[in-house]
Short mmCIF file of C-alpha atoms in Angstrom, two decimals:
data_model
loop_
_atom_site.label_atom_id
_atom_site.label_comp_id
_atom_site.label_asym_id
_atom_site.label_seq_id
_atom_site.Cartn_x
_atom_site.Cartn_y
_atom_site.Cartn_z
CA MET K 1 66.42 85.88 146.92
CA LEU K 2 65.88 89.62 146.80
CA THR K 3 62.51 91.12 147.63
CA LYS K 4 60.70 93.46 145.25
CA ASN K 5 61.74 96.43 147.36
CA GLU K 6 65.40 95.36 147.31
CA VAL K 7 65.28 94.92 143.54
CA ARG K 8 63.75 98.37 143.16
CA GLU K 9 66.38 99.95 145.41
CA ILE K 10 69.25 98.45 143.39
CA THR K 11 67.76 99.16 139.96
CA ASP K 12 66.98 102.75 140.95
CA ARG K 13 70.65 103.23 141.93
CA ILE K 14 71.75 101.70 138.62
CA LYS K 15 70.34 104.77 136.85
CA LYS K 16 73.25 106.79 138.28
CA CYS K 17 75.94 104.27 137.31
CA LYS K 18 78.66 104.64 134.70
CA ILE K 19 80.04 101.35 133.42
CA GLY K 20 82.54 100.28 130.80
CA ILE K 21 82.63 97.05 128.84
CA ILE K 22 85.46 95.65 126.76
CA GLY K 23 84.86 92.50 124.80
CA ASP K 24 84.21 90.59 121.65
CA PHE K 25 81.09 92.00 120.03
CA CYS K 26 79.44 90.38 117.03
CA VAL K 27 76.22 90.60 115.04
CA ASP K 28 73.53 87.93 115.32
CA ILE K 29 71.53 87.87 112.08
CA TYR K 30 68.40 85.83 111.33
CA TRP K 31 67.27 85.45 107.70
CA HIS K 32 63.71 84.11 107.55
CA ALA K 33 62.92 82.50 104.21
CA ASP K 34 59.41 81.56 103.00
CA MET K 35 60.05 78.40 100.97
CA THR K 36 56.51 78.45 99.53
CA LEU K 37 57.74 81.36 97.41
CA SER K 38 60.83 79.58 96.13
CA GLU K 39 61.13 78.92 92.38
CA LEU K 40 63.73 76.79 90.61
CA SER K 41 66.63 78.93 89.48
CA ARG K 42 67.17 79.23 85.73
CA GLU K 43 70.94 79.41 86.16
CA THR K 44 71.52 76.56 88.64
CA PRO K 45 69.55 73.42 89.66
CA HIS K 46 68.70 74.88 93.07
CA TYR K 47 65.73 76.36 94.84
CA PRO K 48 66.83 79.66 96.42
CA LEU K 49 65.83 80.85 99.88
CA PRO K 50 63.40 83.77 99.43
CA VAL K 51 64.19 85.94 102.45
CA THR K 52 61.09 87.79 103.63
CA GLU K 53 62.38 89.02 106.98
CA GLU K 54 65.78 89.95 108.40
CA LYS K 55 66.47 90.46 112.09
CA ALA K 56 69.75 91.62 113.62
CA SER K 57 70.93 92.09 117.19
CA MET K 58 74.18 92.39 119.11
CA GLY K 59 75.69 89.05 120.01
CA ALA K 60 78.54 87.63 122.11
CA GLY K 61 79.93 90.52 124.22
CA GLY K 62 77.44 92.75 122.43
CA ASN K 63 74.62 90.86 124.11
CA VAL K 64 76.18 91.68 127.49
CA ALA K 65 76.17 95.33 126.43
CA ALA K 66 72.53 95.08 125.32
CA ASN K 67 71.64 93.66 128.73
CA LEU K 68 73.52 96.49 130.44
CA ALA K 69 71.52 98.97 128.38
CA ALA K 70 68.23 97.29 129.31
CA LEU K 71 68.86 98.21 132.96
CA ASN K 72 69.26 101.88 131.98
CA PRO K 73 72.49 103.05 133.65
CA GLU K 74 73.53 106.67 133.25
CA LYS K 75 76.34 105.83 130.80
CA ILE K 76 77.78 102.78 129.03
CA TYR K 77 81.10 102.93 127.23
CA ALA K 78 82.13 100.03 124.99
CA ILE K 79 85.54 99.02 123.67
CA SER K 80 85.30 96.52 120.84
CA LEU K 81 86.40 95.80 117.28
CA ILE K 82 84.62 95.99 113.93
CA GLY K 83 85.82 95.55 110.36
CA ASP K 84 85.42 97.86 107.39
CA ASP K 85 82.39 95.97 106.09
CA TRP K 86 78.60 96.11 106.08
CA ARG K 87 78.38 94.04 109.24
CA GLY K 88 80.59 96.60 110.98
CA MET K 89 78.28 99.42 109.94
CA LEU K 90 75.32 97.38 111.17
CA LEU K 91 76.98 96.61 114.51
CA ARG K 92 77.89 100.25 115.09
CA SER K 93 74.30 101.20 114.33
CA LEU K 94 72.98 98.64 116.83
CA ILE K 95 75.39 99.94 119.48
CA ARG K 96 74.20 103.52 118.98
CA LYS K 97 70.53 102.54 118.97
CA SER K 98 71.04 100.85 122.33
CA GLY K 99 72.25 104.13 123.82
CA ILE K 100 75.84 102.87 124.19
CA SER K 101 78.73 105.20 123.45
CA ASP K 102 80.64 104.07 120.35
CA GLU K 103 83.58 106.46 120.73
CA TYR K 104 85.88 103.57 121.65
CA ILE K 105 84.77 101.19 118.88
CA ILE K 106 87.84 100.44 116.77
CA GLU K 107 87.61 99.82 113.02
CA THR K 108 90.36 97.29 112.33
CA GLU K 109 92.54 96.64 109.31
CA ASN K 110 92.44 93.30 107.49
CA ARG K 111 89.76 91.86 109.75
CA PHE K 112 86.04 91.42 109.29
CA THR K 113 83.23 92.02 111.76
CA ASN K 114 82.37 88.86 113.66
CA ALA K 115 78.86 87.61 112.93
CA TYR K 116 76.62 84.58 113.26
CA CYS K 117 74.12 84.39 110.39
CA LYS K 118 71.23 81.95 110.69
CA PRO K 119 69.01 81.09 107.67
CA MET K 120 65.59 79.97 108.90
CA ARG K 121 63.30 78.10 106.48
CA HIS K 122 59.51 78.39 106.82
CA GLY K 123 57.15 76.20 104.80
CA ILE K 124 53.54 75.06 104.79
CA SER K 125 53.60 73.61 108.30
CA SER K 126 54.51 75.50 111.47
CA THR K 127 57.89 73.75 111.65
CA VAL K 128 60.87 76.09 111.23
CA TYR K 129 64.07 74.53 109.90
CA GLU K 130 67.42 76.18 110.68
CA ASP K 131 70.08 75.75 108.00
CA PRO K 132 73.75 75.45 109.03
CA ARG K 133 74.84 78.74 110.54
CA LEU K 134 77.29 80.98 108.68
CA ASP K 135 80.00 82.03 111.12
CA PHE K 136 82.24 85.03 110.49
CA GLU K 137 84.95 84.69 113.14
CA ASN K 138 88.51 85.97 112.81
CA ARG K 139 91.20 83.31 113.16
CA GLU K 140 94.28 85.50 113.62
CA SER K 141 95.38 87.74 116.47
CA ILE K 142 94.94 91.49 116.23
CA ASN K 143 98.02 93.44 115.09
CA LYS K 144 100.21 95.54 117.37
CA LYS K 145 98.68 98.82 116.15
CA THR K 146 95.20 97.69 117.15
CA GLU K 147 96.45 96.20 120.41
CA ASN K 148 98.09 99.49 121.40
CA LYS K 149 94.92 101.40 120.52
CA VAL K 150 92.88 99.07 122.74
CA ILE K 151 95.22 99.71 125.68
CA GLU K 152 95.14 103.47 125.05
CA TYR K 153 91.33 103.42 125.07
CA LEU K 154 91.29 101.27 128.23
CA ARG K 155 93.33 103.85 130.09
CA GLU K 156 91.05 106.66 128.91
CA LEU K 157 87.87 104.75 129.70
CA THR K 158 88.79 103.87 133.27
CA LYS K 159 88.81 107.58 134.15
CA LYS K 160 85.10 107.75 133.28
CA VAL K 161 83.58 104.63 134.83
CA ASP K 162 82.92 103.05 138.23
CA VAL K 163 83.27 99.43 137.06
CA LEU K 164 84.82 97.68 134.05
CA CYS K 165 83.11 94.58 132.67
CA ILE K 166 85.11 92.05 130.60
CA ALA K 167 83.45 89.82 127.97
CA ASP K 168 86.35 87.69 126.72
CA GLN K 169 84.76 85.17 124.36
CA PHE K 170 86.86 84.59 121.21
CA ARG K 171 90.21 82.84 120.91
CA TYR K 172 91.45 85.57 118.55
CA GLY K 173 89.51 88.50 119.94
CA ILE K 174 90.20 91.85 121.54
CA ILE K 175 91.72 90.45 124.76
CA THR K 176 95.34 89.59 123.98
CA ASP K 177 97.86 88.69 126.69
CA LYS K 178 99.09 92.29 126.70
CA VAL K 179 95.53 93.68 126.97
CA ARG K 180 94.79 91.22 129.80
CA ASP K 181 97.92 92.37 131.64
CA GLU K 182 96.67 95.96 131.37
CA ILE K 183 93.25 94.95 132.73
CA ILE K 184 94.88 93.20 135.70
CA SER K 185 97.09 96.24 136.32
CA LEU K 186 94.02 98.48 136.41
CA ALA K 187 92.38 96.11 138.92
CA LYS K 188 95.47 96.10 141.12
CA ASN K 189 95.37 99.91 141.11
CA GLY K 190 91.85 100.03 142.51
CA LEU K 191 89.44 99.70 139.59
CA THR K 192 86.61 97.21 140.14
CA VAL K 193 86.89 94.74 137.25
CA ILE K 194 84.43 91.90 136.62
CA CYS K 195 85.61 89.22 134.20
CA ASP K 196 83.79 86.61 132.16
CA SER K 197 85.88 84.47 129.81
CA ARG K 198 84.99 81.36 127.86
CA TYR K 199 88.57 80.06 127.64
CA ASN K 200 90.78 82.17 129.91
CA ILE K 201 89.05 82.83 133.23
CA GLY K 202 92.00 81.28 135.07
CA LYS K 203 94.38 83.93 133.67
CA TYR K 204 92.67 86.88 135.37
CA THR K 205 93.91 87.82 138.83
CA ASP K 206 92.91 90.49 141.35
CA CYS K 207 89.45 90.87 139.79
CA ILE K 208 85.93 89.61 140.40
CA LEU K 209 85.56 86.45 138.31
CA LYS K 210 82.27 85.20 136.86
CA PRO K 211 82.75 81.67 135.54
CA ASN K 212 80.09 79.05 135.16
CA GLU K 213 80.71 75.79 136.96
CA VAL K 214 82.49 74.13 134.01
CA GLU K 215 84.80 77.10 133.36
CA CYS K 216 85.58 77.31 137.07
CA TRP K 217 86.38 73.60 137.32
CA ARG K 218 88.67 73.63 134.29
CA ALA K 219 90.50 76.75 135.51
CA VAL K 220 91.32 75.02 138.80
CA TYR K 221 91.77 71.35 137.90
CA ASN K 222 92.34 71.37 134.12
CA ASN K 223 90.34 68.18 133.61
CA ASP K 224 86.78 67.01 132.86
CA GLY K 225 85.93 65.92 136.39
CA PHE K 226 83.03 68.39 136.37
CA ILE K 227 80.94 65.77 134.54
CA ASN K 228 80.25 63.87 137.79
CA ALA K 229 80.94 66.69 140.28
CA SER K 230 78.50 67.56 143.06
CA GLN K 231 77.37 71.06 143.98
CA GLU K 232 79.65 70.94 147.01
CA GLU K 233 82.62 70.10 144.79
CA PHE K 234 81.80 73.02 142.48
CA SER K 235 81.70 75.29 145.53
CA GLU K 236 85.13 74.05 146.59
CA ALA K 237 86.42 74.69 143.06
CA ALA K 238 85.15 78.27 143.26
CA LYS K 239 86.94 78.77 146.58
CA ALA K 240 90.12 77.32 145.13
CA LEU K 241 89.92 79.66 142.12
CA ALA K 242 89.47 82.65 144.43
CA VAL K 243 92.58 81.72 146.41
CA LYS K 244 94.64 80.83 143.33
CA ASN K 245 93.84 84.13 141.55
CA ASN K 246 93.60 86.46 144.54
CA ALA K 247 90.04 87.13 143.45
CA ARG K 248 86.43 87.12 144.48
CA VAL K 249 84.36 84.61 142.53
CA PHE K 250 80.74 84.59 141.42
CA CYS K 251 80.24 81.10 140.00
CA THR K 252 76.94 80.41 138.24
CA LEU K 253 75.45 76.93 138.64
CA GLY K 254 72.61 76.92 136.11
CA ALA K 255 69.34 75.76 137.62
CA ASN K 256 71.10 75.35 140.97
CA GLY K 257 71.67 79.09 141.40
CA SER K 258 75.15 80.45 142.09
CA PHE K 259 77.96 80.56 144.63
CA VAL K 260 79.93 83.61 145.75
CA THR K 261 83.20 83.40 147.64
CA ASP K 262 86.36 85.26 148.62
CA GLY K 263 88.22 81.97 149.03
CA LYS K 264 87.52 81.74 152.75
CA GLU K 265 83.80 82.10 153.18
CA GLY K 266 81.17 81.16 150.61
CA ILE K 267 77.44 81.67 150.18
CA ARG K 268 75.07 79.68 147.96
CA ILE K 269 72.42 81.80 146.21
CA GLY K 270 69.23 79.93 145.37
CA ALA K 271 67.63 79.95 141.92
CA LYS K 272 64.14 81.04 140.99
CA THR K 273 61.92 78.02 140.41
CA LEU K 274 60.81 78.01 136.77
CA THR K 275 58.35 75.86 134.87
CA GLY K 276 57.48 75.44 131.20
CA GLU K 277 59.71 75.86 128.17
CA LEU K 278 63.10 77.48 128.76
CA ASP K 279 65.76 78.87 126.42
CA ILE K 280 69.11 79.30 128.21
CA CYS K 281 70.86 80.96 125.27
CA GLY K 282 72.34 84.25 126.50
CA ALA K 283 71.48 83.66 130.17
CA GLY K 284 75.13 84.03 131.15
CA ASP K 285 75.33 87.40 129.40
CA THR K 286 72.28 88.61 131.32
CA SER K 287 73.78 87.35 134.57
CA LEU K 288 77.09 89.15 133.96
CA SER K 289 75.41 92.46 133.11
CA ALA K 290 73.00 92.50 136.07
CA PHE K 291 75.72 91.39 138.50
CA SER K 292 78.17 94.03 137.23
CA LEU K 293 75.67 96.87 137.50
CA ALA K 294 74.61 95.77 140.97
CA ILE K 295 78.25 95.79 142.07
CA THR K 296 78.56 99.28 140.57
CA THR K 297 75.81 100.49 142.95
CA GLY K 298 77.73 99.19 145.96
CA ALA K 299 75.60 96.07 146.45
CA THR K 300 77.22 93.10 148.19
CA MET K 301 78.34 90.07 146.17
CA GLU K 302 75.36 88.11 147.53
CA LYS K 303 72.80 90.72 146.53
CA ALA K 304 74.43 91.24 143.15
CA ALA K 305 74.36 87.48 142.53
CA SER K 306 70.71 87.34 143.55
CA LEU K 307 69.81 90.14 141.13
CA ALA K 308 71.75 88.33 138.41
CA GLY K 309 69.80 85.14 139.08
CA LEU K 310 66.48 86.94 138.81
CA ALA K 311 67.53 88.70 135.61
CA SER K 312 68.54 85.37 134.05
CA ALA K 313 65.19 83.88 135.12
CA VAL K 314 63.54 86.59 133.02
CA THR K 315 65.54 85.96 129.86
CA VAL K 316 65.38 82.14 129.86
CA LYS K 317 61.60 82.46 129.51
CA LYS K 318 62.06 84.41 126.27
CA ILE K 319 62.03 81.60 123.73
CA GLY K 320 63.97 81.78 120.48
CA MET K 321 65.95 84.91 121.31
CA THR K 322 68.92 86.11 123.35
CA GLY K 323 66.70 88.44 125.33
CA THR K 324 67.32 91.16 127.87
CA ALA K 325 65.80 91.85 131.29
CA THR K 326 64.50 95.25 132.35
CA ALA K 327 64.21 96.49 135.92
CA GLU K 328 60.42 96.14 135.73
CA GLU K 329 60.63 92.53 134.50
CA ILE K 330 63.06 91.58 137.26
CA GLU K 331 60.94 93.22 139.96
CA ALA K 332 57.84 91.42 138.66
CA ILE K 333 59.28 87.95 139.43
CA ALA K 334 60.85 88.88 142.79
CA GLU K 335 59.09 87.67 145.93
#
């Protein structure tokens, strides 16, 4: 693990970094309803949810961007999609408030802004009940006009940044086959590209790949053998993925740390020992952002992975939120 001084050295260098992110941004919205205020509707036989508090934050790839912003690089450019709706206006506002450039945010035709809306019921007791989530997720591919605009913006963006971060999370999101081919072409031509993908990590070549152990296993073996796999077998899967995709791989292993490899050599990075209640939601986003910025400073894969592990150890202790990790918070838990 990194020492406090090593953390400080890397995070100080991050302040001079320029990074780009392309990915599937969405809005996470929490509606907190006080059910003690609910009165039977006169029009329908239902008790409404009296919303007394509304909270919104960037989700999916947007949470990666929020974590990038928390580490305070010199400049963050984002390429993502919004719809012509109120959620799009809200997402653009959140992007700007985070200090992220929105010049490459594309307002799309005939699509809505992705969002996850969570009604939370509060009553007399301290128990909070979460109603079924309302998911706004597009189910059709982007049109050719939008796809071409994304590629145009990619080519412009790469002239401004040191590293490009990929947050490929939705089946019908911003990363089409044609966009992915452009990303790979940029990587082959010398741009450092770091990819995280829920479904398609095995399709990216000539990049730095950041799968978790399940994504890595499926990309290599295309089966569910990960259920009973050992840490050594996950390490071998990461090496195999690196060879197969001509890539370097940073494979996260949850509480077991991570593994970095170029396909020949590999190094296991230990995890910070944590106790008490943990919330792992968003930990992968934190890991991707800290790792990407560390790589941008010129840190080795091992040191970047170690910083990512510490950053994730910060956010998993933030209960009930997809939190971020600042340089000061990371340094505080380093040895």
